[in-house]
PDB file of C-alpha atoms in Angstrom:
ATOM      1  CA  UNK A   1      52.631  80.029 132.771  1.00 45.00           C
ATOM      2  CA  UNK A   2      52.406  76.584 131.578  1.00 45.00           C
ATOM      3  CA  UNK A   3      56.099  75.668 130.532  1.00 43.00           C
ATOM      4  CA  UNK A   4      54.864  72.231 129.446  1.00 45.00           C
ATOM      5  CA  UNK A   5      53.502  73.523 126.215  1.00 46.00           C
ATOM      6  CA  UNK A   6      56.755  74.921 125.457  1.00 43.00           C
ATOM      7  CA  UNK A   7      58.564  71.618 125.705  1.00 41.00           C
ATOM      8  CA  UNK A   8      59.998  70.199 122.426  1.00 42.00           C
ATOM      9  CA  UNK A   9      59.624  66.533 121.460  1.00 41.00           C
ATOM     10  CA  UNK A  10      63.216  65.305 122.305  1.00 39.00           C
ATOM     11  CA  UNK A  11      64.229  66.464 125.750  1.00 42.00           C
ATOM     12  CA  UNK A  12      67.879  66.258 126.547  1.00 41.00           C
ATOM     13  CA  UNK A  13      69.177  64.727 129.891  1.00 43.00           C
ATOM     14  CA  UNK A  14      71.624  66.148 132.285  1.00 44.00           C
ATOM     15  CA  UNK A  15      72.685  64.370 135.492  1.00 49.00           C
ATOM     16  CA  UNK A  16      69.545  62.217 135.301  1.00 46.00           C
ATOM     17  CA  UNK A  17      67.037  65.052 134.824  1.00 45.00           C
ATOM     18  CA  UNK A  18      65.246  66.204 131.696  1.00 43.00           C
ATOM     19  CA  UNK A  19      65.690  69.628 130.274  1.00 40.00           C
ATOM     20  CA  UNK A  20      63.602  70.869 127.514  1.00 38.00           C
ATOM     21  CA  UNK A  21      64.638  73.614 124.983  1.00 40.00           C
ATOM     22  CA  UNK A  22      62.226  76.385 125.635  1.00 46.00           C
ATOM     23  CA  UNK A  23      61.400  79.246 123.174  1.00 65.00           C
ATOM     24  CA  UNK A  24      64.449  81.327 122.110  1.00 75.00           C
ATOM     25  CA  UNK A  25      63.320  84.493 123.810  1.00 78.00           C
ATOM     26  CA  UNK A  26      66.118  86.583 122.020  1.00 79.00           C
ATOM     27  CA  UNK A  27      65.232  85.191 118.484  1.00 78.00           C
ATOM     28  CA  UNK A  28      61.640  84.349 118.604  1.00 81.00           C
ATOM     29  CA  UNK A  29      59.850  83.283 115.422  1.00 79.00           C
ATOM     30  CA  UNK A  30      56.166  83.227 116.361  1.00 81.00           C
ATOM     31  CA  UNK A  31      53.471  82.493 113.931  1.00 78.00           C
ATOM     32  CA  UNK A  32      49.832  82.084 114.596  1.00 70.00           C
ATOM     33  CA  UNK A  33      50.710  82.646 118.300  1.00 78.00           C
ATOM     34  CA  UNK A  34      50.992  86.370 117.469  1.00 82.00           C
ATOM     35  CA  UNK A  35      47.300  86.652 117.406  1.00 81.00           C
ATOM     36  CA  UNK A  36      47.077  85.654 120.982  1.00 87.00           C
ATOM     37  CA  UNK A  37      49.236  88.687 122.096  1.00 91.00           C
ATOM     38  CA  UNK A  38      47.288  91.959 122.751  1.00 93.00           C
ATOM     39  CA  UNK A  39      48.022  95.254 120.878  1.00 94.00           C
ATOM     40  CA  UNK A  40      49.524  96.645 123.947  1.00 93.00           C
ATOM     41  CA  UNK A  41      51.390  93.471 124.578  1.00 94.00           C
ATOM     42  CA  UNK A  42      53.116  94.029 121.212  1.00 95.00           C
ATOM     43  CA  UNK A  43      53.764  97.630 122.098  1.00 95.00           C
ATOM     44  CA  UNK A  44      55.320  96.679 125.359  1.00 95.00           C
ATOM     45  CA  UNK A  45      57.779  94.370 123.506  1.00 95.00           C
ATOM     46  CA  UNK A  46      58.354  96.874 120.759  1.00 96.00           C
ATOM     47  CA  UNK A  47      59.187  99.442 123.156  1.00 95.00           C
ATOM     48  CA  UNK A  48      61.960  97.342 124.713  1.00 96.00           C
ATOM     49  CA  UNK A  49      63.214  96.333 121.158  1.00 96.00           C
ATOM     50  CA  UNK A  50      63.247  99.958 119.851  1.00 96.00           C
ATOM     51  CA  UNK A  51      65.101 101.032 123.037  1.00 95.00           C
ATOM     52  CA  UNK A  52      67.666  98.295 122.644  1.00 95.00           C
ATOM     53  CA  UNK A  53      68.208  99.193 119.074  1.00 95.00           C
ATOM     54  CA  UNK A  54      68.636 102.948 119.904  1.00 94.00           C
ATOM     55  CA  UNK A  55      71.165 102.052 122.642  1.00 92.00           C
ATOM     56  CA  UNK A  56      73.079  99.800 120.451  1.00 92.00           C
ATOM     57  CA  UNK A  57      73.037 102.228 117.634  1.00 92.00           C
ATOM     58  CA  UNK A  58      74.391 105.124 119.965  1.00 91.00           C
ATOM     59  CA  UNK A  59      77.197 102.769 121.087  1.00 92.00           C
ATOM     60  CA  UNK A  60      78.213 102.030 117.526  1.00 90.00           C
ATOM     61  CA  UNK A  61      78.080 105.506 116.537  1.00 89.00           C
ATOM     62  CA  UNK A  62      80.858 106.293 118.967  1.00 88.00           C
ATOM     63  CA  UNK A  63      78.859 107.770 121.771  1.00 85.00           C
ATOM     64  CA  UNK A  64      80.886 106.973 124.780  1.00 83.00           C
ATOM     65  CA  UNK A  65      80.001 108.721 128.027  1.00 90.00           C
ATOM     66  CA  UNK A  66      77.084 107.606 130.217  1.00 90.00           C
ATOM     67  CA  UNK A  67      75.630 110.941 130.243  1.00 92.00           C
ATOM     68  CA  UNK A  68      75.562 111.087 126.433  1.00 90.00           C
ATOM     69  CA  UNK A  69      74.270 107.623 126.006  1.00 90.00           C
ATOM     70  CA  UNK A  70      71.540 108.248 128.478  1.00 90.00           C
ATOM     71  CA  UNK A  71      70.483 111.542 126.954  1.00 90.00           C
ATOM     72  CA  UNK A  72      70.600 110.018 123.443  1.00 89.00           C
ATOM     73  CA  UNK A  73      68.523 107.228 124.405  1.00 90.00           C
ATOM     74  CA  UNK A  74      65.950 109.391 126.073  1.00 89.00           C
ATOM     75  CA  UNK A  75      65.862 111.711 123.237  1.00 89.00           C
ATOM     76  CA  UNK A  76      65.403 108.983 120.526  1.00 92.00           C
ATOM     77  CA  UNK A  77      62.599 106.908 122.502  1.00 91.00           C
ATOM     78  CA  UNK A  78      60.555 109.708 123.409  1.00 91.00           C
ATOM     79  CA  UNK A  79      56.982 109.948 121.866  1.00 92.00           C
ATOM     80  CA  UNK A  80      57.856 113.100 119.984  1.00 92.00           C
ATOM     81  CA  UNK A  81      60.998 111.256 118.367  1.00 93.00           C
ATOM     82  CA  UNK A  82      59.034 108.047 117.604  1.00 93.00           C
ATOM     83  CA  UNK A  83      56.266 110.005 115.979  1.00 93.00           C
ATOM     84  CA  UNK A  84      58.844 111.772 113.775  1.00 93.00           C
ATOM     85  CA  UNK A  85      60.368 108.263 112.996  1.00 94.00           C
ATOM     86  CA  UNK A  86      56.899 107.072 111.909  1.00 95.00           C
ATOM     87  CA  UNK A  87      56.699 109.863 109.190  1.00 93.00           C
ATOM     88  CA  UNK A  88      59.983 108.388 107.767  1.00 92.00           C
ATOM     89  CA  UNK A  89      58.964 104.748 107.546  1.00 95.00           C
ATOM     90  CA  UNK A  90      55.302 105.071 106.839  1.00 95.00           C
ATOM     91  CA  UNK A  91      55.509 105.387 103.233  1.00 95.00           C
ATOM     92  CA  UNK A  92      57.658 102.124 103.028  1.00 96.00           C
ATOM     93  CA  UNK A  93      55.488  99.811 105.106  1.00 97.00           C
ATOM     94  CA  UNK A  94      53.690  96.774 103.542  1.00 97.00           C
ATOM     95  CA  UNK A  95      49.919  96.532 103.830  1.00 97.00           C
ATOM     96  CA  UNK A  96      50.409  93.987 106.886  1.00 95.00           C
ATOM     97  CA  UNK A  97      52.755  96.321 108.548  1.00 96.00           C
ATOM     98  CA  UNK A  98      50.636  99.324 108.102  1.00 97.00           C
ATOM     99  CA  UNK A  99      47.774  97.336 109.476  1.00 96.00           C
ATOM    100  CA  UNK A 100      49.877  96.519 112.459  1.00 96.00           C
ATOM    101  CA  UNK A 101      50.956 100.032 112.873  1.00 97.00           C
ATOM    102  CA  UNK A 102      47.387 101.259 112.707  1.00 96.00           C
ATOM    103  CA  UNK A 103      46.104  98.771 115.146  1.00 95.00           C
ATOM    104  CA  UNK A 104      48.758 100.025 117.660  1.00 95.00           C
ATOM    105  CA  UNK A 105      48.100 103.657 116.888  1.00 94.00           C
ATOM    106  CA  UNK A 106      44.497 103.106 117.563  1.00 93.00           C
ATOM    107  CA  UNK A 107      44.783 101.299 120.840  1.00 90.00           C
ATOM    108  CA  UNK A 108      43.234 102.848 123.923  1.00 84.00           C
ATOM    109  CA  UNK A 109      45.816 104.460 126.123  1.00 78.00           C
ATOM    110  CA  UNK A 110      44.805 105.210 129.733  1.00 78.00           C
ATOM    111  CA  UNK A 111      47.026 108.174 129.965  1.00 78.00           C
ATOM    112  CA  UNK A 112      49.396 110.204 127.756  1.00 78.00           C
ATOM    113  CA  UNK A 113      52.647 111.725 129.194  1.00 79.00           C
ATOM    114  CA  UNK A 114      52.570 115.563 129.573  1.00 81.00           C
ATOM    115  CA  UNK A 115      55.696 115.817 127.287  1.00 79.00           C
ATOM    116  CA  UNK A 116      53.846 114.743 124.180  1.00 84.00           C
ATOM    117  CA  UNK A 117      50.587 115.247 122.493  1.00 89.00           C
ATOM    118  CA  UNK A 118      47.829 112.481 122.103  1.00 88.00           C
ATOM    119  CA  UNK A 119      48.804 112.231 118.446  1.00 92.00           C
ATOM    120  CA  UNK A 120      52.490 111.742 119.333  1.00 92.00           C
ATOM    121  CA  UNK A 121      51.701 109.240 121.846  1.00 92.00           C
ATOM    122  CA  UNK A 122      49.523 107.185 119.634  1.00 93.00           C
ATOM    123  CA  UNK A 123      51.889 107.257 116.770  1.00 94.00           C
ATOM    124  CA  UNK A 124      54.625 106.173 119.090  1.00 94.00           C
ATOM    125  CA  UNK A 125      52.454 103.331 120.371  1.00 95.00           C
ATOM    126  CA  UNK A 126      52.001 102.413 116.643  1.00 96.00           C
ATOM    127  CA  UNK A 127      55.581 102.181 115.867  1.00 97.00           C
ATOM    128  CA  UNK A 128      56.203 100.318 119.079  1.00 96.00           C
ATOM    129  CA  UNK A 129      53.501  97.708 118.158  1.00 97.00           C
ATOM    130  CA  UNK A 130      55.073  97.288 114.766  1.00 97.00           C
ATOM    131  CA  UNK A 131      58.445  96.764 116.188  1.00 97.00           C
ATOM    132  CA  UNK A 132      57.228  94.274 118.723  1.00 96.00           C
ATOM    133  CA  UNK A 133      55.191  92.400 116.020  1.00 95.00           C
ATOM    134  CA  UNK A 134      58.261  92.212 113.636  1.00 96.00           C
ATOM    135  CA  UNK A 135      60.588  91.125 116.563  1.00 94.00           C
ATOM    136  CA  UNK A 136      58.296  88.396 117.592  1.00 93.00           C
ATOM    137  CA  UNK A 137      58.034  87.195 113.892  1.00 92.00           C
ATOM    138  CA  UNK A 138      61.685  86.894 113.770  1.00 92.00           C
ATOM    139  CA  UNK A 139      62.076  89.535 111.024  1.00 94.00           C
ATOM    140  CA  UNK A 140      65.186  91.172 112.283  1.00 92.00           C
ATOM    141  CA  UNK A 141      66.417  92.152 108.886  1.00 95.00           C
ATOM    142  CA  UNK A 142      63.237  94.181 108.242  1.00 97.00           C
ATOM    143  CA  UNK A 143      63.556  95.712 111.758  1.00 96.00           C
ATOM    144  CA  UNK A 144      67.048  96.777 111.106  1.00 95.00           C
ATOM    145  CA  UNK A 145      65.910  98.328 107.634  1.00 96.00           C
ATOM    146  CA  UNK A 146      62.975 100.383 109.397  1.00 96.00           C
ATOM    147  CA  UNK A 147      65.184 101.388 112.294  1.00 96.00           C
ATOM    148  CA  UNK A 148      67.766 102.802 109.867  1.00 94.00           C
ATOM    149  CA  UNK A 149      65.183 104.807 108.064  1.00 93.00           C
ATOM    150  CA  UNK A 150      63.605 106.071 111.271  1.00 91.00           C
ATOM    151  CA  UNK A 151      66.922 107.245 112.864  1.00 88.00           C
ATOM    152  CA  UNK A 152      68.146 108.655 109.623  1.00 79.00           C
ATOM    153  CA  UNK A 153      65.423 111.131 109.620  1.00 65.00           C
ATOM    154  CA  UNK A 154      66.052 112.155 113.129  1.00 66.00           C
ATOM    155  CA  UNK A 155      69.918 112.854 112.991  1.00 62.00           C
TER     156      UNK A 155
END
């Protein structure tokens, strides 16, 4: 990875050394760079974003034991649950979001877990791709809105 491309114009100095501000990986705001990321790369990021949102939501809803937190997370991030979430949010997606979802849904998968159907797995990959895309664009308010719709139908 070439970190030189991430350097900003004005480096700060500390103890005689130059330090550069790198991309804020917790609050990215990518633009055209998003085109360089593969569909499965977006789904990979989206999987983590979706799981983090589920875990945060479970904690804020008062789930307190480790066993309940783990069980809830496993339940909500399963392909079956994510496929159901797609049905909740699909009517509310913009044209751009729908295109990103379809791109993820149609991505080739080497294997599908035994616990889900092909359709469920592809729908889950689609929602993960969308969440990864929105996260990398920095559209956290839209992510929160879609997440609320997704979990509201699965409660």
